[in-house]
């Protein structure tokens, strides 16, 4: 690590992390681009090679990679305190914004104007999820082996309702076995390519070049912080199971903890599992409400996975049975957020000292590549699931043996929603408008349709 008079103090770094947090819209791609612009191009704290190295390391971990990247770079800069500041600031604006919007939704969600706004956002979210399928697919499906994994993963979840953890586990096992056997199609390389337009050398950056596994005080401090994060994560879960077994809070603590361990592939992939369980199994919210929550997360700063706070809020609001349901919902949302992000810090602190060794493991890299390919199929299923519930008012379930399909009732098409969806798709894929423009435009169109009596 470089030192000198230009090295930022923790207070100075905190201002930079707060700025990044305030600008962290647009999903992981946009958030990573903002971090690169500020940390590499503007501040020159870290070079391109080390930035991409850190990003690919974060892809090996469960959880939102952009938030973990901020946490890891914060650790490189100022140790455990820097990591906590960078990671917490990255999610804090989203926690506050989603909580406020959850209250608005619970109190006024059925009011015409509010409902119309979310009606428009649903169409934009559908287009954005389809855009994610294309974006991830271009990066991940570079050979027939990866294409086959993506197709199999789509069929498994779409036609047979296979659980997301099983799909991840099988894909990882296939990738690991393929690399072990030396099959060319399973070589690692599912990480990110260059982020910026120009290259800035590590040696010229404030942090300098990386030096392999870190040892000494910084390493032991990371291990202690990782152990503390595990305790802070698992103790509330254990408390819920011991003192409130069978409650919605116990369900939230255990379900979102499982998500935290298996959130490979980003928020869109995880939402397919959330849709299966939170909507289908637990009945915490309806499909359309799931889309509304994603619309909230898309339009507020922070990781898209913040939508889980809304899911926890709605689950506790409806299932806790409290005399003050909004308070129950708030606690449910905060509990979901806690058990989602506490493990993220644990993974960074426990894995950071070994990042060189992890990145050099070819079998692990191949397993990640296969999981990323499987995620394409999972996100495609999510897009179709959203489309069915946005464009049609009624669905039926077709079951025959292991086959289990949810199909739309064609006569129940919502023409206003269909038209908005087409406009949003054209805006994203033909006009190539930005996410903020598409979301704002769709919201305005939803309000306009309401005012003329069509929505």
PDB file of C-alpha atoms in Angstrom, residues 113-403:
ATOM      1  CA  UNK A 113     -52.658   7.973  -8.705  1.00  0.00           C
ATOM      2  CA  UNK A 114     -50.195   5.851  -6.701  1.00  0.00           C
ATOM      3  CA  UNK A 115     -51.533   2.643  -8.226  1.00  0.00           C
ATOM      4  CA  UNK A 116     -51.263   4.150 -11.722  1.00  0.00           C
ATOM      5  CA  UNK A 117     -47.649   5.161 -11.107  1.00  0.00           C
ATOM      6  CA  UNK A 118     -46.716   1.603 -10.162  1.00  0.00           C
ATOM      7  CA  UNK A 119     -48.779   0.308 -13.104  1.00  0.00           C
ATOM      8  CA  UNK A 120     -46.443   2.208 -15.418  1.00  0.00           C
ATOM      9  CA  UNK A 121     -43.315   1.149 -13.554  1.00  0.00           C
ATOM     10  CA  UNK A 122     -44.223  -2.527 -14.000  1.00  0.00           C
ATOM     11  CA  UNK A 123     -43.863  -2.223 -17.774  1.00  0.00           C
ATOM     12  CA  UNK A 124     -40.478  -0.523 -17.403  1.00  0.00           C
ATOM     13  CA  UNK A 125     -39.256  -3.197 -14.984  1.00  0.00           C
ATOM     14  CA  UNK A 126     -40.226  -5.923 -17.464  1.00  0.00           C
ATOM     15  CA  UNK A 127     -38.117  -4.254 -20.177  1.00  0.00           C
ATOM     16  CA  UNK A 128     -35.186  -3.756 -17.794  1.00  0.00           C
ATOM     17  CA  UNK A 129     -35.213  -7.411 -16.719  1.00  0.00           C
ATOM     18  CA  UNK A 130     -35.209  -8.512 -20.367  1.00  0.00           C
ATOM     19  CA  UNK A 131     -32.288  -6.159 -20.945  1.00  0.00           C
ATOM     20  CA  UNK A 132     -30.479  -7.904 -18.076  1.00  0.00           C
ATOM     21  CA  UNK A 133     -31.043 -11.276 -19.798  1.00  0.00           C
ATOM     22  CA  UNK A 134     -29.371  -9.951 -22.950  1.00  0.00           C
ATOM     23  CA  UNK A 135     -26.533  -8.232 -21.098  1.00  0.00           C
ATOM     24  CA  UNK A 136     -25.633 -11.217 -18.914  1.00  0.00           C
ATOM     25  CA  UNK A 137     -26.160 -13.621 -21.812  1.00  0.00           C
ATOM     26  CA  UNK A 138     -23.652 -11.799 -24.033  1.00  0.00           C
ATOM     27  CA  UNK A 139     -21.052 -12.049 -21.302  1.00  0.00           C
ATOM     28  CA  UNK A 140     -21.722 -15.590 -20.129  1.00  0.00           C
ATOM     29  CA  UNK A 141     -22.871 -17.697 -23.087  1.00  0.00           C
ATOM     30  CA  UNK A 142     -19.639 -17.802 -25.084  1.00  0.00           C
ATOM     31  CA  UNK A 143     -19.731 -21.472 -26.096  1.00  0.00           C
ATOM     32  CA  UNK A 144     -22.162 -24.343 -26.497  1.00  0.00           C
ATOM     33  CA  UNK A 145     -21.473 -25.788 -23.062  1.00  0.00           C
ATOM     34  CA  UNK A 146     -22.569 -22.540 -21.384  1.00  0.00           C
ATOM     35  CA  UNK A 147     -25.567 -22.216 -23.722  1.00  0.00           C
ATOM     36  CA  UNK A 148     -26.641 -25.756 -22.824  1.00  0.00           C
ATOM     37  CA  UNK A 149     -26.406 -24.980 -19.102  1.00  0.00           C
ATOM     38  CA  UNK A 150     -28.500 -21.818 -19.571  1.00  0.00           C
ATOM     39  CA  UNK A 151     -31.162 -23.716 -21.546  1.00  0.00           C
ATOM     40  CA  UNK A 152     -31.305 -26.541 -19.007  1.00  0.00           C
ATOM     41  CA  UNK A 153     -31.563 -24.097 -16.140  1.00  0.00           C
ATOM     42  CA  UNK A 154     -34.440 -22.253 -17.841  1.00  0.00           C
ATOM     43  CA  UNK A 155     -36.374 -25.491 -18.464  1.00  0.00           C
ATOM     44  CA  UNK A 156     -35.736 -26.713 -14.930  1.00  0.00           C
ATOM     45  CA  UNK A 157     -37.199 -23.628 -13.265  1.00  0.00           C
ATOM     46  CA  UNK A 158     -39.838 -22.699 -15.875  1.00  0.00           C
ATOM     47  CA  UNK A 159     -41.329 -26.100 -16.617  1.00  0.00           C
ATOM     48  CA  UNK A 160     -40.517 -28.115 -13.504  1.00  0.00           C
ATOM     49  CA  UNK A 161     -40.322 -25.531 -10.731  1.00  0.00           C
ATOM     50  CA  UNK A 162     -36.822 -26.597  -9.705  1.00  0.00           C
ATOM     51  CA  UNK A 163     -35.623 -24.572  -6.686  1.00  0.00           C
ATOM     52  CA  UNK A 164     -32.967 -21.949  -7.342  1.00  0.00           C
ATOM     53  CA  UNK A 165     -30.432 -23.413  -4.840  1.00  0.00           C
ATOM     54  CA  UNK A 166     -30.573 -26.767  -6.654  1.00  0.00           C
ATOM     55  CA  UNK A 167     -29.938 -25.064 -10.021  1.00  0.00           C
ATOM     56  CA  UNK A 168     -26.941 -23.166  -8.605  1.00  0.00           C
ATOM     57  CA  UNK A 169     -25.514 -26.287  -6.969  1.00  0.00           C
ATOM     58  CA  UNK A 170     -25.855 -28.454 -10.081  1.00  0.00           C
ATOM     59  CA  UNK A 171     -24.403 -25.758 -12.355  1.00  0.00           C
ATOM     60  CA  UNK A 172     -21.437 -25.245 -10.031  1.00  0.00           C
ATOM     61  CA  UNK A 173     -20.822 -28.992  -9.863  1.00  0.00           C
ATOM     62  CA  UNK A 174     -20.954 -29.293 -13.654  1.00  0.00           C
ATOM     63  CA  UNK A 175     -18.535 -26.372 -14.047  1.00  0.00           C
ATOM     64  CA  UNK A 176     -16.122 -27.783 -11.474  1.00  0.00           C
ATOM     65  CA  UNK A 177     -16.230 -31.281 -13.020  1.00  0.00           C
ATOM     66  CA  UNK A 178     -15.801 -29.882 -16.541  1.00  0.00           C
ATOM     67  CA  UNK A 179     -12.708 -27.923 -15.506  1.00  0.00           C
ATOM     68  CA  UNK A 180     -11.333 -30.917 -13.629  1.00  0.00           C
ATOM     69  CA  UNK A 181     -11.736 -33.001 -16.779  1.00  0.00           C
ATOM     70  CA  UNK A 182      -9.961 -30.337 -18.843  1.00  0.00           C
ATOM     71  CA  UNK A 183     -12.917 -29.639 -21.155  1.00  0.00           C
ATOM     72  CA  UNK A 184     -12.242 -26.397 -23.058  1.00  0.00           C
ATOM     73  CA  UNK A 185     -15.778 -25.056 -22.698  1.00  0.00           C
ATOM     74  CA  UNK A 186     -15.457 -25.010 -18.901  1.00  0.00           C
ATOM     75  CA  UNK A 187     -12.397 -22.846 -18.574  1.00  0.00           C
ATOM     76  CA  UNK A 188     -12.903 -19.946 -16.158  1.00  0.00           C
ATOM     77  CA  UNK A 189     -13.505 -16.458 -17.415  1.00  0.00           C
ATOM     78  CA  UNK A 190     -17.005 -15.472 -16.484  1.00  0.00           C
ATOM     79  CA  UNK A 191     -15.828 -12.265 -14.894  1.00  0.00           C
ATOM     80  CA  UNK A 192     -16.067  -8.713 -16.031  1.00  0.00           C
ATOM     81  CA  UNK A 193     -14.003  -7.174 -18.751  1.00  0.00           C
ATOM     82  CA  UNK A 194     -12.748  -3.627 -18.839  1.00  0.00           C
ATOM     83  CA  UNK A 195     -14.952  -1.039 -17.152  1.00  0.00           C
ATOM     84  CA  UNK A 196     -13.573   2.290 -18.326  1.00  0.00           C
ATOM     85  CA  UNK A 197     -12.537   3.570 -21.742  1.00  0.00           C
ATOM     86  CA  UNK A 198      -8.927   4.245 -20.731  1.00  0.00           C
ATOM     87  CA  UNK A 199      -6.506   2.126 -18.730  1.00  0.00           C
ATOM     88  CA  UNK A 200      -4.874   3.405 -15.535  1.00  0.00           C
ATOM     89  CA  UNK A 201      -1.918   1.343 -14.307  1.00  0.00           C
ATOM     90  CA  UNK A 202      -1.920  -0.041 -10.788  1.00  0.00           C
ATOM     91  CA  UNK A 203       1.631   1.128 -10.173  1.00  0.00           C
ATOM     92  CA  UNK A 204       0.588   4.762 -10.661  1.00  0.00           C
ATOM     93  CA  UNK A 205      -2.346   4.515  -8.244  1.00  0.00           C
ATOM     94  CA  UNK A 206      -2.403   5.412  -4.567  1.00  0.00           C
ATOM     95  CA  UNK A 207      -2.710   1.774  -3.485  1.00  0.00           C
ATOM     96  CA  UNK A 208      -0.067   0.620  -5.952  1.00  0.00           C
ATOM     97  CA  UNK A 209       0.187  -2.938  -7.238  1.00  0.00           C
ATOM     98  CA  UNK A 210      -1.325  -5.868  -5.367  1.00  0.00           C
ATOM     99  CA  UNK A 211       0.985  -8.051  -3.379  1.00  0.00           C
ATOM    100  CA  UNK A 212      -0.766 -11.407  -3.017  1.00  0.00           C
ATOM    101  CA  UNK A 213      -2.181 -12.706   0.276  1.00  0.00           C
ATOM    102  CA  UNK A 214      -2.055 -10.143   3.058  1.00  0.00           C
ATOM    103  CA  UNK A 215      -0.654 -11.144   6.434  1.00  0.00           C
ATOM    104  CA  UNK A 216      -0.125  -9.645   9.863  1.00  0.00           C
ATOM    105  CA  UNK A 217      -2.382  -7.201  11.678  1.00  0.00           C
ATOM    106  CA  UNK A 218      -4.626  -6.436   8.720  1.00  0.00           C
ATOM    107  CA  UNK A 219      -5.285 -10.118   8.083  1.00  0.00           C
ATOM    108  CA  UNK A 220      -6.068 -10.959  11.724  1.00  0.00           C
ATOM    109  CA  UNK A 221      -8.283  -7.873  11.958  1.00  0.00           C
ATOM    110  CA  UNK A 222     -10.247  -9.041   8.929  1.00  0.00           C
ATOM    111  CA  UNK A 223     -10.739 -12.478  10.464  1.00  0.00           C
ATOM    112  CA  UNK A 224     -11.999 -11.001  13.739  1.00  0.00           C
ATOM    113  CA  UNK A 225     -14.387  -8.712  11.855  1.00  0.00           C
ATOM    114  CA  UNK A 226     -15.595 -11.660   9.765  1.00  0.00           C
ATOM    115  CA  UNK A 227     -16.277 -13.719  12.884  1.00  0.00           C
ATOM    116  CA  UNK A 228     -18.155 -10.778  14.426  1.00  0.00           C
ATOM    117  CA  UNK A 229     -20.256 -10.393  11.277  1.00  0.00           C
ATOM    118  CA  UNK A 230     -21.170 -14.082  11.406  1.00  0.00           C
ATOM    119  CA  UNK A 231     -22.266 -13.724  15.038  1.00  0.00           C
ATOM    120  CA  UNK A 232     -24.269 -10.565  14.285  1.00  0.00           C
ATOM    121  CA  UNK A 233     -25.974 -12.430  11.444  1.00  0.00           C
ATOM    122  CA  UNK A 234     -26.702 -15.751  13.143  1.00  0.00           C
ATOM    123  CA  UNK A 235     -27.665 -14.611  16.661  1.00  0.00           C
ATOM    124  CA  UNK A 236     -30.856 -12.788  15.546  1.00  0.00           C
ATOM    125  CA  UNK A 237     -31.775 -15.808  13.407  1.00  0.00           C
ATOM    126  CA  UNK A 238     -31.306 -18.139  16.378  1.00  0.00           C
ATOM    127  CA  UNK A 239     -33.304 -15.748  18.584  1.00  0.00           C
ATOM    128  CA  UNK A 240     -36.225 -15.785  16.165  1.00  0.00           C
ATOM    129  CA  UNK A 241     -36.204 -19.584  16.023  1.00  0.00           C
ATOM    130  CA  UNK A 242     -35.981 -19.923  19.829  1.00  0.00           C
ATOM    131  CA  UNK A 243     -38.364 -17.204  20.984  1.00  0.00           C
ATOM    132  CA  UNK A 244     -40.762 -16.825  18.036  1.00  0.00           C
ATOM    133  CA  UNK A 245     -40.877 -20.231  16.310  1.00  0.00           C
ATOM    134  CA  UNK A 246     -43.464 -20.496  13.573  1.00  0.00           C
ATOM    135  CA  UNK A 247     -43.833 -16.717  13.331  1.00  0.00           C
ATOM    136  CA  UNK A 248     -43.438 -14.695  10.172  1.00  0.00           C
ATOM    137  CA  UNK A 249     -40.283 -13.191  11.694  1.00  0.00           C
ATOM    138  CA  UNK A 250     -38.718 -16.641  12.046  1.00  0.00           C
ATOM    139  CA  UNK A 251     -39.673 -17.364   8.437  1.00  0.00           C
ATOM    140  CA  UNK A 252     -38.141 -14.057   7.272  1.00  0.00           C
ATOM    141  CA  UNK A 253     -34.924 -14.678   9.226  1.00  0.00           C
ATOM    142  CA  UNK A 254     -34.408 -18.201   7.877  1.00  0.00           C
ATOM    143  CA  UNK A 255     -35.564 -17.607   4.292  1.00  0.00           C
ATOM    144  CA  UNK A 256     -33.487 -14.498   3.687  1.00  0.00           C
ATOM    145  CA  UNK A 257     -30.491 -16.091   5.415  1.00  0.00           C
ATOM    146  CA  UNK A 258     -30.668 -18.906   2.866  1.00  0.00           C
ATOM    147  CA  UNK A 259     -30.830 -16.280   0.131  1.00  0.00           C
ATOM    148  CA  UNK A 260     -27.731 -14.603   1.557  1.00  0.00           C
ATOM    149  CA  UNK A 261     -25.752 -17.809   1.174  1.00  0.00           C
ATOM    150  CA  UNK A 262     -26.969 -18.564  -2.343  1.00  0.00           C
ATOM    151  CA  UNK A 263     -27.310 -15.144  -4.013  1.00  0.00           C
ATOM    152  CA  UNK A 264     -24.954 -15.890  -6.896  1.00  0.00           C
ATOM    153  CA  UNK A 265     -25.811 -14.141 -10.135  1.00  0.00           C
ATOM    154  CA  UNK A 266     -27.193 -10.880  -8.801  1.00  0.00           C
ATOM    155  CA  UNK A 267     -30.593  -9.621  -7.738  1.00  0.00           C
ATOM    156  CA  UNK A 268     -32.500 -10.669 -10.858  1.00  0.00           C
ATOM    157  CA  UNK A 269     -31.493 -14.309 -10.424  1.00  0.00           C
ATOM    158  CA  UNK A 270     -32.434 -14.289  -6.741  1.00  0.00           C
ATOM    159  CA  UNK A 271     -35.810 -12.712  -7.479  1.00  0.00           C
ATOM    160  CA  UNK A 272     -36.812 -15.850  -9.348  1.00  0.00           C
ATOM    161  CA  UNK A 273     -36.404 -17.782  -6.104  1.00  0.00           C
ATOM    162  CA  UNK A 274     -38.143 -15.038  -4.110  1.00  0.00           C
ATOM    163  CA  UNK A 275     -41.048 -15.179  -6.558  1.00  0.00           C
ATOM    164  CA  UNK A 276     -41.263 -18.935  -6.067  1.00  0.00           C
ATOM    165  CA  UNK A 277     -41.207 -18.800  -2.286  1.00  0.00           C
ATOM    166  CA  UNK A 278     -42.431 -15.404  -1.056  1.00  0.00           C
ATOM    167  CA  UNK A 279     -45.305 -15.325  -3.555  1.00  0.00           C
ATOM    168  CA  UNK A 280     -46.053 -19.012  -4.091  1.00  0.00           C
ATOM    169  CA  UNK A 281     -45.125 -20.731  -0.803  1.00  0.00           C
ATOM    170  CA  UNK A 282     -45.459 -18.097   1.916  1.00  0.00           C
ATOM    171  CA  UNK A 283     -48.075 -15.909   0.213  1.00  0.00           C
ATOM    172  CA  UNK A 284     -46.539 -12.727   1.613  1.00  0.00           C
ATOM    173  CA  UNK A 285     -47.377 -10.688  -1.491  1.00  0.00           C
ATOM    174  CA  UNK A 286     -48.935 -10.996  -4.945  1.00  0.00           C
ATOM    175  CA  UNK A 287     -46.986 -11.202  -8.233  1.00  0.00           C
ATOM    176  CA  UNK A 288     -47.894  -7.640  -9.150  1.00  0.00           C
ATOM    177  CA  UNK A 289     -46.683  -6.404  -5.777  1.00  0.00           C
ATOM    178  CA  UNK A 290     -43.382  -8.165  -6.365  1.00  0.00           C
ATOM    179  CA  UNK A 291     -43.031  -6.094  -9.526  1.00  0.00           C
ATOM    180  CA  UNK A 292     -43.933  -2.940  -7.609  1.00  0.00           C
ATOM    181  CA  UNK A 293     -41.162  -3.683  -5.124  1.00  0.00           C
ATOM    182  CA  UNK A 294     -38.635  -4.132  -7.899  1.00  0.00           C
ATOM    183  CA  UNK A 295     -39.797  -0.825  -9.362  1.00  0.00           C
ATOM    184  CA  UNK A 296     -39.008   0.800  -6.006  1.00  0.00           C
ATOM    185  CA  UNK A 297     -35.534  -0.750  -5.947  1.00  0.00           C
ATOM    186  CA  UNK A 298     -34.847   0.299  -9.551  1.00  0.00           C
ATOM    187  CA  UNK A 299     -35.709   3.935  -8.818  1.00  0.00           C
ATOM    188  CA  UNK A 300     -33.793   4.328  -5.546  1.00  0.00           C
ATOM    189  CA  UNK A 301     -30.034   4.292  -4.812  1.00  0.00           C
ATOM    190  CA  UNK A 302     -28.403   1.112  -3.565  1.00  0.00           C
ATOM    191  CA  UNK A 303     -28.334  -2.554  -4.595  1.00  0.00           C
ATOM    192  CA  UNK A 304     -31.365  -3.964  -6.402  1.00  0.00           C
ATOM    193  CA  UNK A 305     -31.420  -6.681  -3.753  1.00  0.00           C
ATOM    194  CA  UNK A 306     -32.942  -3.997  -1.484  1.00  0.00           C
ATOM    195  CA  UNK A 307     -36.255  -5.197  -2.903  1.00  0.00           C
ATOM    196  CA  UNK A 308     -36.001  -7.939  -0.261  1.00  0.00           C
ATOM    197  CA  UNK A 309     -36.656  -5.300   2.392  1.00  0.00           C
ATOM    198  CA  UNK A 310     -39.990  -4.573   0.738  1.00  0.00           C
ATOM    199  CA  UNK A 311     -40.804  -8.291   0.621  1.00  0.00           C
ATOM    200  CA  UNK A 312     -40.010  -8.665   4.330  1.00  0.00           C
ATOM    201  CA  UNK A 313     -42.065  -5.548   5.074  1.00  0.00           C
ATOM    202  CA  UNK A 314     -45.145  -6.847   3.259  1.00  0.00           C
ATOM    203  CA  UNK A 315     -44.807 -10.316   4.799  1.00  0.00           C
ATOM    204  CA  UNK A 316     -44.686  -9.025   8.381  1.00  0.00           C
ATOM    205  CA  UNK A 317     -47.338  -6.380   7.679  1.00  0.00           C
ATOM    206  CA  UNK A 318     -49.832  -9.091   6.727  1.00  0.00           C
ATOM    207  CA  UNK A 319     -48.787 -12.127   8.724  1.00  0.00           C
ATOM    208  CA  UNK A 320     -47.551 -10.858  12.110  1.00  0.00           C
ATOM    209  CA  UNK A 321     -51.067 -10.202  13.412  1.00  0.00           C
ATOM    210  CA  UNK A 322     -49.962  -7.116  15.361  1.00  0.00           C
ATOM    211  CA  UNK A 323     -52.317  -4.289  16.326  1.00  0.00           C
ATOM    212  CA  UNK A 324     -49.808  -1.944  14.657  1.00  0.00           C
ATOM    213  CA  UNK A 325     -49.154  -3.691  11.320  1.00  0.00           C
ATOM    214  CA  UNK A 326     -46.918  -0.902   9.963  1.00  0.00           C
ATOM    215  CA  UNK A 327     -44.556  -1.333  12.912  1.00  0.00           C
ATOM    216  CA  UNK A 328     -44.513  -5.090  12.325  1.00  0.00           C
ATOM    217  CA  UNK A 329     -43.839  -4.472   8.647  1.00  0.00           C
ATOM    218  CA  UNK A 330     -40.967  -2.111   9.439  1.00  0.00           C
ATOM    219  CA  UNK A 331     -39.361  -4.678  11.742  1.00  0.00           C
ATOM    220  CA  UNK A 332     -39.867  -7.405   9.125  1.00  0.00           C
ATOM    221  CA  UNK A 333     -38.236  -5.239   6.451  1.00  0.00           C
ATOM    222  CA  UNK A 334     -35.278  -4.343   8.649  1.00  0.00           C
ATOM    223  CA  UNK A 335     -34.841  -7.988   9.691  1.00  0.00           C
ATOM    224  CA  UNK A 336     -34.779  -9.039   6.018  1.00  0.00           C
ATOM    225  CA  UNK A 337     -32.172  -6.356   5.296  1.00  0.00           C
ATOM    226  CA  UNK A 338     -30.053  -7.347   8.298  1.00  0.00           C
ATOM    227  CA  UNK A 339     -29.841 -11.052   7.462  1.00  0.00           C
ATOM    228  CA  UNK A 340     -29.239 -10.209   3.793  1.00  0.00           C
ATOM    229  CA  UNK A 341     -26.275  -7.877   4.277  1.00  0.00           C
ATOM    230  CA  UNK A 342     -24.566  -9.015   7.509  1.00  0.00           C
ATOM    231  CA  UNK A 343     -23.273 -12.132   5.684  1.00  0.00           C
ATOM    232  CA  UNK A 344     -21.933  -9.920   2.851  1.00  0.00           C
ATOM    233  CA  UNK A 345     -19.511  -8.316   5.294  1.00  0.00           C
ATOM    234  CA  UNK A 346     -18.573 -11.730   6.661  1.00  0.00           C
ATOM    235  CA  UNK A 347     -17.700 -13.068   3.202  1.00  0.00           C
ATOM    236  CA  UNK A 348     -15.525 -10.049   2.409  1.00  0.00           C
ATOM    237  CA  UNK A 349     -13.656 -10.056   5.730  1.00  0.00           C
ATOM    238  CA  UNK A 350     -13.091 -13.808   5.758  1.00  0.00           C
ATOM    239  CA  UNK A 351     -12.197 -14.079   2.063  1.00  0.00           C
ATOM    240  CA  UNK A 352     -10.261 -10.880   1.401  1.00  0.00           C
ATOM    241  CA  UNK A 353      -6.896 -12.082   2.768  1.00  0.00           C
ATOM    242  CA  UNK A 354      -7.083 -15.070   0.413  1.00  0.00           C
ATOM    243  CA  UNK A 355      -8.314 -13.328  -2.718  1.00  0.00           C
ATOM    244  CA  UNK A 356      -5.212 -14.170  -4.750  1.00  0.00           C
ATOM    245  CA  UNK A 357      -5.490 -17.859  -3.924  1.00  0.00           C
ATOM    246  CA  UNK A 358      -9.228 -17.943  -4.667  1.00  0.00           C
ATOM    247  CA  UNK A 359      -8.815 -16.203  -8.014  1.00  0.00           C
ATOM    248  CA  UNK A 360      -6.062 -18.634  -9.010  1.00  0.00           C
ATOM    249  CA  UNK A 361      -8.283 -21.675  -8.416  1.00  0.00           C
ATOM    250  CA  UNK A 362      -9.300 -22.764 -11.934  1.00  0.00           C
ATOM    251  CA  UNK A 363     -11.985 -25.203 -10.787  1.00  0.00           C
ATOM    252  CA  UNK A 364     -13.632 -22.538  -8.618  1.00  0.00           C
ATOM    253  CA  UNK A 365     -13.489 -20.050 -11.480  1.00  0.00           C
ATOM    254  CA  UNK A 366     -15.086 -22.612 -13.813  1.00  0.00           C
ATOM    255  CA  UNK A 367     -17.839 -23.283 -11.277  1.00  0.00           C
ATOM    256  CA  UNK A 368     -18.577 -19.535 -11.193  1.00  0.00           C
ATOM    257  CA  UNK A 369     -18.656 -19.417 -14.998  1.00  0.00           C
ATOM    258  CA  UNK A 370     -21.197 -22.261 -15.107  1.00  0.00           C
ATOM    259  CA  UNK A 371     -23.331 -20.625 -12.399  1.00  0.00           C
ATOM    260  CA  UNK A 372     -23.330 -17.361 -14.387  1.00  0.00           C
ATOM    261  CA  UNK A 373     -24.551 -19.287 -17.451  1.00  0.00           C
ATOM    262  CA  UNK A 374     -27.313 -20.924 -15.394  1.00  0.00           C
ATOM    263  CA  UNK A 375     -28.311 -17.493 -14.110  1.00  0.00           C
ATOM    264  CA  UNK A 376     -29.145 -16.428 -17.689  1.00  0.00           C
ATOM    265  CA  UNK A 377     -31.823 -19.118 -17.834  1.00  0.00           C
ATOM    266  CA  UNK A 378     -33.098 -18.160 -14.383  1.00  0.00           C
ATOM    267  CA  UNK A 379     -33.398 -14.459 -15.301  1.00  0.00           C
ATOM    268  CA  UNK A 380     -35.176 -15.387 -18.556  1.00  0.00           C
ATOM    269  CA  UNK A 381     -37.696 -17.320 -16.486  1.00  0.00           C
ATOM    270  CA  UNK A 382     -38.119 -14.287 -14.227  1.00  0.00           C
ATOM    271  CA  UNK A 383     -38.745 -12.067 -17.262  1.00  0.00           C
ATOM    272  CA  UNK A 384     -41.414 -14.436 -18.588  1.00  0.00           C
ATOM    273  CA  UNK A 385     -42.990 -14.711 -15.134  1.00  0.00           C
ATOM    274  CA  UNK A 386     -43.145 -10.920 -14.928  1.00  0.00           C
ATOM    275  CA  UNK A 387     -44.568 -10.684 -18.477  1.00  0.00           C
ATOM    276  CA  UNK A 388     -47.332 -13.154 -17.711  1.00  0.00           C
ATOM    277  CA  UNK A 389     -48.382 -11.217 -14.606  1.00  0.00           C
ATOM    278  CA  UNK A 390     -48.036  -7.753 -16.156  1.00  0.00           C
ATOM    279  CA  UNK A 391     -49.780  -8.302 -19.489  1.00  0.00           C
ATOM    280  CA  UNK A 392     -52.496 -10.791 -18.471  1.00  0.00           C
ATOM    281  CA  UNK A 393     -54.957 -10.466 -15.610  1.00  0.00           C
ATOM    282  CA  UNK A 394     -55.465 -14.207 -15.103  1.00  0.00           C
ATOM    283  CA  UNK A 395     -53.161 -17.232 -15.095  1.00  0.00           C
ATOM    284  CA  UNK A 396     -53.739 -20.972 -14.801  1.00  0.00           C
ATOM    285  CA  UNK A 397     -51.377 -23.695 -13.631  1.00  0.00           C
ATOM    286  CA  UNK A 398     -50.859 -26.731 -15.839  1.00  0.00           C
ATOM    287  CA  UNK A 399     -49.566 -29.806 -14.012  1.00  0.00           C
ATOM    288  CA  UNK A 400     -48.737 -33.223 -15.425  1.00  0.00           C
ATOM    289  CA  UNK A 401     -46.388 -35.392 -13.391  1.00  0.00           C
ATOM    290  CA  UNK A 402     -43.217 -33.417 -12.705  1.00  0.00           C
ATOM    291  CA  UNK A 403     -44.289 -30.757 -15.223  1.00  0.00           C
TER     292      UNK A 403
END
